Short mmCIF file of C-alpha atoms in Angstrom, two decimals:
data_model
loop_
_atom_site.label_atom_id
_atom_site.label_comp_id
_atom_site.label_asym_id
_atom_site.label_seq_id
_atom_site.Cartn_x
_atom_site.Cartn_y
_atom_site.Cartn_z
CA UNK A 57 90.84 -40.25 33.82
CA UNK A 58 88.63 -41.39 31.03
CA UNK A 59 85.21 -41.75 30.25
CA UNK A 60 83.14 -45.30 29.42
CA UNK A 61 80.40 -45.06 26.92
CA UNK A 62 77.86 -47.07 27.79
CA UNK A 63 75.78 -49.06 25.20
CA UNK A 64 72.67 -49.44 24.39
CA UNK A 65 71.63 -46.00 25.08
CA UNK A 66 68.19 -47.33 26.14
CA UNK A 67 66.73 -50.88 26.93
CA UNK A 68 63.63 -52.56 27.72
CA UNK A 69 62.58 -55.85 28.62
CA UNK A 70 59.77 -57.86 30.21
CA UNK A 71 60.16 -58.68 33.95
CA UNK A 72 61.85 -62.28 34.41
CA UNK A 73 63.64 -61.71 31.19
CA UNK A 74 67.76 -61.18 31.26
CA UNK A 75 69.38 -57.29 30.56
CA UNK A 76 72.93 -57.06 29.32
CA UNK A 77 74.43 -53.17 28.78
CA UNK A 78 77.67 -52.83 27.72
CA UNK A 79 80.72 -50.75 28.64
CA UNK A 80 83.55 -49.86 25.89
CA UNK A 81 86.86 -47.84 26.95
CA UNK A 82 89.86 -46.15 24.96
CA UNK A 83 92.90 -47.02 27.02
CA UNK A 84 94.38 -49.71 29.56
CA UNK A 85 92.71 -49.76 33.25
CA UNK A 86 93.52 -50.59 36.25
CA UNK A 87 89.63 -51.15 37.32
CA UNK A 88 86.38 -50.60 36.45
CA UNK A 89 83.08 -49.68 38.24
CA UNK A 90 79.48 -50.00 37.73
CA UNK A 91 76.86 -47.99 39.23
CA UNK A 92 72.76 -47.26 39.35
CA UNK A 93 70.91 -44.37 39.53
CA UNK A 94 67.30 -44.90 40.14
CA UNK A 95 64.93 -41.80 38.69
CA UNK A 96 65.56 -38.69 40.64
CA UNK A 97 68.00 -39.98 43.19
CA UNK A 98 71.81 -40.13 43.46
CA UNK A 99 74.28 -42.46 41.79
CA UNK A 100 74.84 -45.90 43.90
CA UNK A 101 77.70 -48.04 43.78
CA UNK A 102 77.49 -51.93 42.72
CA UNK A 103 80.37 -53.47 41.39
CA UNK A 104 84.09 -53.15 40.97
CA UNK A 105 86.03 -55.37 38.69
CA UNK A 106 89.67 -54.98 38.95
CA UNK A 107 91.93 -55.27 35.24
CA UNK A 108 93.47 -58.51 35.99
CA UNK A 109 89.88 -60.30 36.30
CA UNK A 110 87.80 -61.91 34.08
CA UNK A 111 84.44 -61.60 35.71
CA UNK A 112 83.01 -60.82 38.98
CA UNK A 113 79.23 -61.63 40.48
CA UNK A 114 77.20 -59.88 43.15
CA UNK A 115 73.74 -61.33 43.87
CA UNK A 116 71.57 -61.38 40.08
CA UNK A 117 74.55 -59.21 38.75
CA UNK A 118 77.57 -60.58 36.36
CA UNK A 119 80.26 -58.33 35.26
CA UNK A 120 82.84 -59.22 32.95
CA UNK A 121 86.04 -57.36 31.92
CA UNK A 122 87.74 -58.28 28.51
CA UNK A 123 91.04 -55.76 27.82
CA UNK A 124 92.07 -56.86 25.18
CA UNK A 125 88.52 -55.28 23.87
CA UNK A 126 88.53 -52.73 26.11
CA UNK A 127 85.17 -53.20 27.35
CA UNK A 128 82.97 -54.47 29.94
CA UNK A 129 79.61 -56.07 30.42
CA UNK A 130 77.12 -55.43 32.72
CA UNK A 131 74.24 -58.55 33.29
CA UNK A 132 71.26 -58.56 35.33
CA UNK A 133 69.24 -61.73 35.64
CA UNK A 134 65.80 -62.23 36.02
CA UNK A 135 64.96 -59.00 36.19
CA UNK A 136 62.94 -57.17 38.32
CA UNK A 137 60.52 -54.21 37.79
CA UNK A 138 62.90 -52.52 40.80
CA UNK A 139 65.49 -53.04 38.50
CA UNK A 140 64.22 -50.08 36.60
CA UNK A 141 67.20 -47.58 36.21
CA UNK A 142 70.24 -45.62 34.49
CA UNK A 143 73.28 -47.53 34.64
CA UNK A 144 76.65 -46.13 34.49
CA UNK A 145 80.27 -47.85 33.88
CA UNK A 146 83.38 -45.82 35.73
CA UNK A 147 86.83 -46.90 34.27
CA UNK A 148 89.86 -46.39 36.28
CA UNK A 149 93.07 -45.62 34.36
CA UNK A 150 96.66 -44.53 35.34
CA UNK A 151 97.35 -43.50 38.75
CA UNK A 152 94.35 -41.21 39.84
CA UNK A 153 91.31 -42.54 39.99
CA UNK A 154 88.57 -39.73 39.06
CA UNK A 155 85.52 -41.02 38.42
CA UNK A 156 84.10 -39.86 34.69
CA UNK A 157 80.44 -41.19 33.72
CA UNK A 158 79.27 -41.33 30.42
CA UNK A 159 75.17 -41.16 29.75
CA UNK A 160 74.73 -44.43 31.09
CA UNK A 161 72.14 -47.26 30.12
CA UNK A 162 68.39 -46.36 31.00
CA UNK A 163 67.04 -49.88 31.51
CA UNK A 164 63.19 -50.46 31.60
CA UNK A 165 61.93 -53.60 33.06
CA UNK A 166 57.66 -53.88 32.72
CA UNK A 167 56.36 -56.03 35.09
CA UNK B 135 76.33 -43.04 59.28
CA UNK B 136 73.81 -40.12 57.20
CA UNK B 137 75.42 -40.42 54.33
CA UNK B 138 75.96 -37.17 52.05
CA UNK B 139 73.79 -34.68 52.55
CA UNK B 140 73.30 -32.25 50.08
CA UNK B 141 70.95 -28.98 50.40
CA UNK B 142 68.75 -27.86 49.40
CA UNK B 143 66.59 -30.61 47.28
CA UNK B 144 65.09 -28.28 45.29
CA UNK B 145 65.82 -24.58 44.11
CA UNK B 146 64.26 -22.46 42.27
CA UNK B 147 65.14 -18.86 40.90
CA UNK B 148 65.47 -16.19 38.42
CA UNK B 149 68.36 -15.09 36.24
CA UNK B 150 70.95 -13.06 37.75
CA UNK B 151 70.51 -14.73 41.34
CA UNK B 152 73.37 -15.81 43.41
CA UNK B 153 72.50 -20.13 43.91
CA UNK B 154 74.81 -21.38 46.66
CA UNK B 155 74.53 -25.33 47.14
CA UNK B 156 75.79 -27.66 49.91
CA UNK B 157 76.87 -30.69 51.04
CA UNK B 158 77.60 -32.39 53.73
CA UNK B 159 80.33 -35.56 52.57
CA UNK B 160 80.29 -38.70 54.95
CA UNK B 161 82.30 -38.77 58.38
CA UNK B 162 85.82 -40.05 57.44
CA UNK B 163 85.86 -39.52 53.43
CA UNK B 164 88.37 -37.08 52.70
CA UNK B 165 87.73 -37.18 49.11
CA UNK B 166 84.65 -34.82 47.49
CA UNK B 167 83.36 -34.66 44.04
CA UNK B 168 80.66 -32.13 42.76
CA UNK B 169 79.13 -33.69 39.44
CA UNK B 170 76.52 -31.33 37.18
CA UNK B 171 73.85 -33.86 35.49
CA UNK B 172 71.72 -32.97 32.40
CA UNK B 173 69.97 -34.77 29.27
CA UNK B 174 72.20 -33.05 27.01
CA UNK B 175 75.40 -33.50 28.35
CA UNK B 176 74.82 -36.24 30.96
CA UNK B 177 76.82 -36.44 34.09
CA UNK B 178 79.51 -34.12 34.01
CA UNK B 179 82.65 -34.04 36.70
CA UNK B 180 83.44 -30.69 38.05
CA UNK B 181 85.58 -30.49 40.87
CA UNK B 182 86.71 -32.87 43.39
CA UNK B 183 88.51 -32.24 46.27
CA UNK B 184 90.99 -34.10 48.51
CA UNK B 185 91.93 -33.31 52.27
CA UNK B 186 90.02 -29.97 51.71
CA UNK B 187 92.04 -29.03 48.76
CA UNK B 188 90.83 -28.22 45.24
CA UNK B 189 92.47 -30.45 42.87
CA UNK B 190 90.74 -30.32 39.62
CA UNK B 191 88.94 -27.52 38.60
CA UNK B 192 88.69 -27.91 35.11
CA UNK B 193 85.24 -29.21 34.78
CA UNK B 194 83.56 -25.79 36.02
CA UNK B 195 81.98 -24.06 33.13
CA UNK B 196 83.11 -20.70 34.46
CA UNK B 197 84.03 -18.10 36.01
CA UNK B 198 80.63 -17.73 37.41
CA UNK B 199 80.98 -21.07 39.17
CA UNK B 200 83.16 -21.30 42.21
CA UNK B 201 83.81 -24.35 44.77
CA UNK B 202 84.95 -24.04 48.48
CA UNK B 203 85.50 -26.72 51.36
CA UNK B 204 86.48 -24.74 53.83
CA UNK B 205 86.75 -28.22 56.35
CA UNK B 206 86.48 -31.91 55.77
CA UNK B 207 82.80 -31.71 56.81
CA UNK B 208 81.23 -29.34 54.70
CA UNK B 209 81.66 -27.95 51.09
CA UNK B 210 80.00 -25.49 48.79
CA UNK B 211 78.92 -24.91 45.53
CA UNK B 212 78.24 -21.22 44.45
CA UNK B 213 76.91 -20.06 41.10
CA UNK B 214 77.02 -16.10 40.60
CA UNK B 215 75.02 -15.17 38.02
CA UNK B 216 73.10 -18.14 37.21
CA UNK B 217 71.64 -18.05 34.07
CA UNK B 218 68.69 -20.39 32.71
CA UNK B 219 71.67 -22.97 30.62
CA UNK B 220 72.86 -23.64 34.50
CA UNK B 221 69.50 -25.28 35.05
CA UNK B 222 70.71 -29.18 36.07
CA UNK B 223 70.91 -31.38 38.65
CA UNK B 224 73.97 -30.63 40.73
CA UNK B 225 75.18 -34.08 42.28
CA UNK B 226 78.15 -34.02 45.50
CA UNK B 227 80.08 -37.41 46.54
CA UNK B 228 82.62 -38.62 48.87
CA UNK B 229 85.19 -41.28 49.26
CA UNK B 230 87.40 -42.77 51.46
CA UNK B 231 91.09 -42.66 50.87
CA UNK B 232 92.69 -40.23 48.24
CA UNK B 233 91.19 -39.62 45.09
CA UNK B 234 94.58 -40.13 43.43
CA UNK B 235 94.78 -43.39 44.83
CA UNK B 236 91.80 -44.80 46.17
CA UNK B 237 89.82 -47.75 43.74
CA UNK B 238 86.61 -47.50 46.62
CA UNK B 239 83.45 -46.75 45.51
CA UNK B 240 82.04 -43.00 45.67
CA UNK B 241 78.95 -41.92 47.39
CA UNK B 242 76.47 -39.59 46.48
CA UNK B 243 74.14 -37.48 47.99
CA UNK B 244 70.45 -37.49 46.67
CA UNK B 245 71.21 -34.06 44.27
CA UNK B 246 69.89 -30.40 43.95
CA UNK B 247 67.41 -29.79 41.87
CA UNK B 248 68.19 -26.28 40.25
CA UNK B 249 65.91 -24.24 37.97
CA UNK B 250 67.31 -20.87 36.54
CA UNK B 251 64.00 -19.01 35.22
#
């Protein structure tokens, strides 16, 4: 398994406005995953893009996978003071699929 | 369904103390991860489990750290001696499927607070 590194390490923005974190990878995936963790509370799945596509949406949230960078992007729009949270990236290499978080992106959205 | 239930929420004791945490994964998963989470080193894997079996136990710091699922409905996580650097937020999940070949999402419990004084 491998690690993402998620970037920027920190991010804040006004309520209404758009938040894009980013996701970068060493080797070849088969998918990736992207999760929240509100302040004191567990880890909560949101998204799952598999390697072969491009971009995936669920509700105000856009992923996109590019390979050929290795890395991923993460977009919330119009953002929410709820939206307030860590997020975390998951890539899934090889054949086992053990998920490995890196620090995540602690995203601050003032109302 | 509960979801996974970890105990207890909060813990709090001195040096030297045996800590033993728990968790309780979702009906059905057969797959069970135990993840450590600090501000220094973030959220670290430690062991995961599938069909009751340890897999991976190359993410436990040491010897004083041992896991056990003794069925698919209830796993432990024992630290003997803790010492004040073992001080983290201990984090258990489970997942459908096997962890070697399952692209489902994990789920995790709401975490155990531990402080080592």
């Amino acid at each position: 398994s491998q690690q993402g590194e998620e970037d920027p390490q920190a991010l804040s923005i006004q309520e209404g406005e758009n938040a894009t974190m980013n996701c970068s990878y060493k080797t070849s995936i088969n998918n990736l995953q992207w999760y929240r963790q509100n302040s004191g509370r567990g880890l909560v799945h949101l998204i799952l893009i598999r390697s072969n596509e491009r971009e995936k949406h669920s509700g105000r949230l856009r992923v996109t996978l590019d390979t050929s960078k290795k890395s991923s992007s993460l977009l919330i729009t119009a953002s929410r003071a709820a939206d307030t949270a860590s997020y975390f990236c998951a890539p899934q290499s090889g054949g086992s699929y053990i998920p490995t978080f890196g620090r995540g992106t602690s995203l601050i959205v003032h109302p | 369904d509960a979801g996974v239930i970890q105990s207890p929420r909060h813990e709090v004791t001195e040096m030297g103390q045996e800590v033993t945490l728990r968790c309780k994964p979702i009906s059905g998963h057969n797959s069970l991860f135990w993840y450590r989470q600090t501000m220094m080193r973030g959220l670290e894997l430690l062991i995961y489990f599938n069909n009751n079996v340890p897999i991976d136990d190359s993410g436990m710091p040491e010897d004083r750290f041992s896991a056990k699922m003794p069925n698919a409905s209830f796993s432990t996580l024992k630290i003997q001696p803790s010492e004040p650097r073992d001080s983290a937020v201990y984090f258990c999940a489970s997942s459908a499927g096997q962890a070697t070949f399952n692209t489902g999402e994990l789920f995790f419990g709401e975490g155990s607070r531990l402080t080592v004084l």
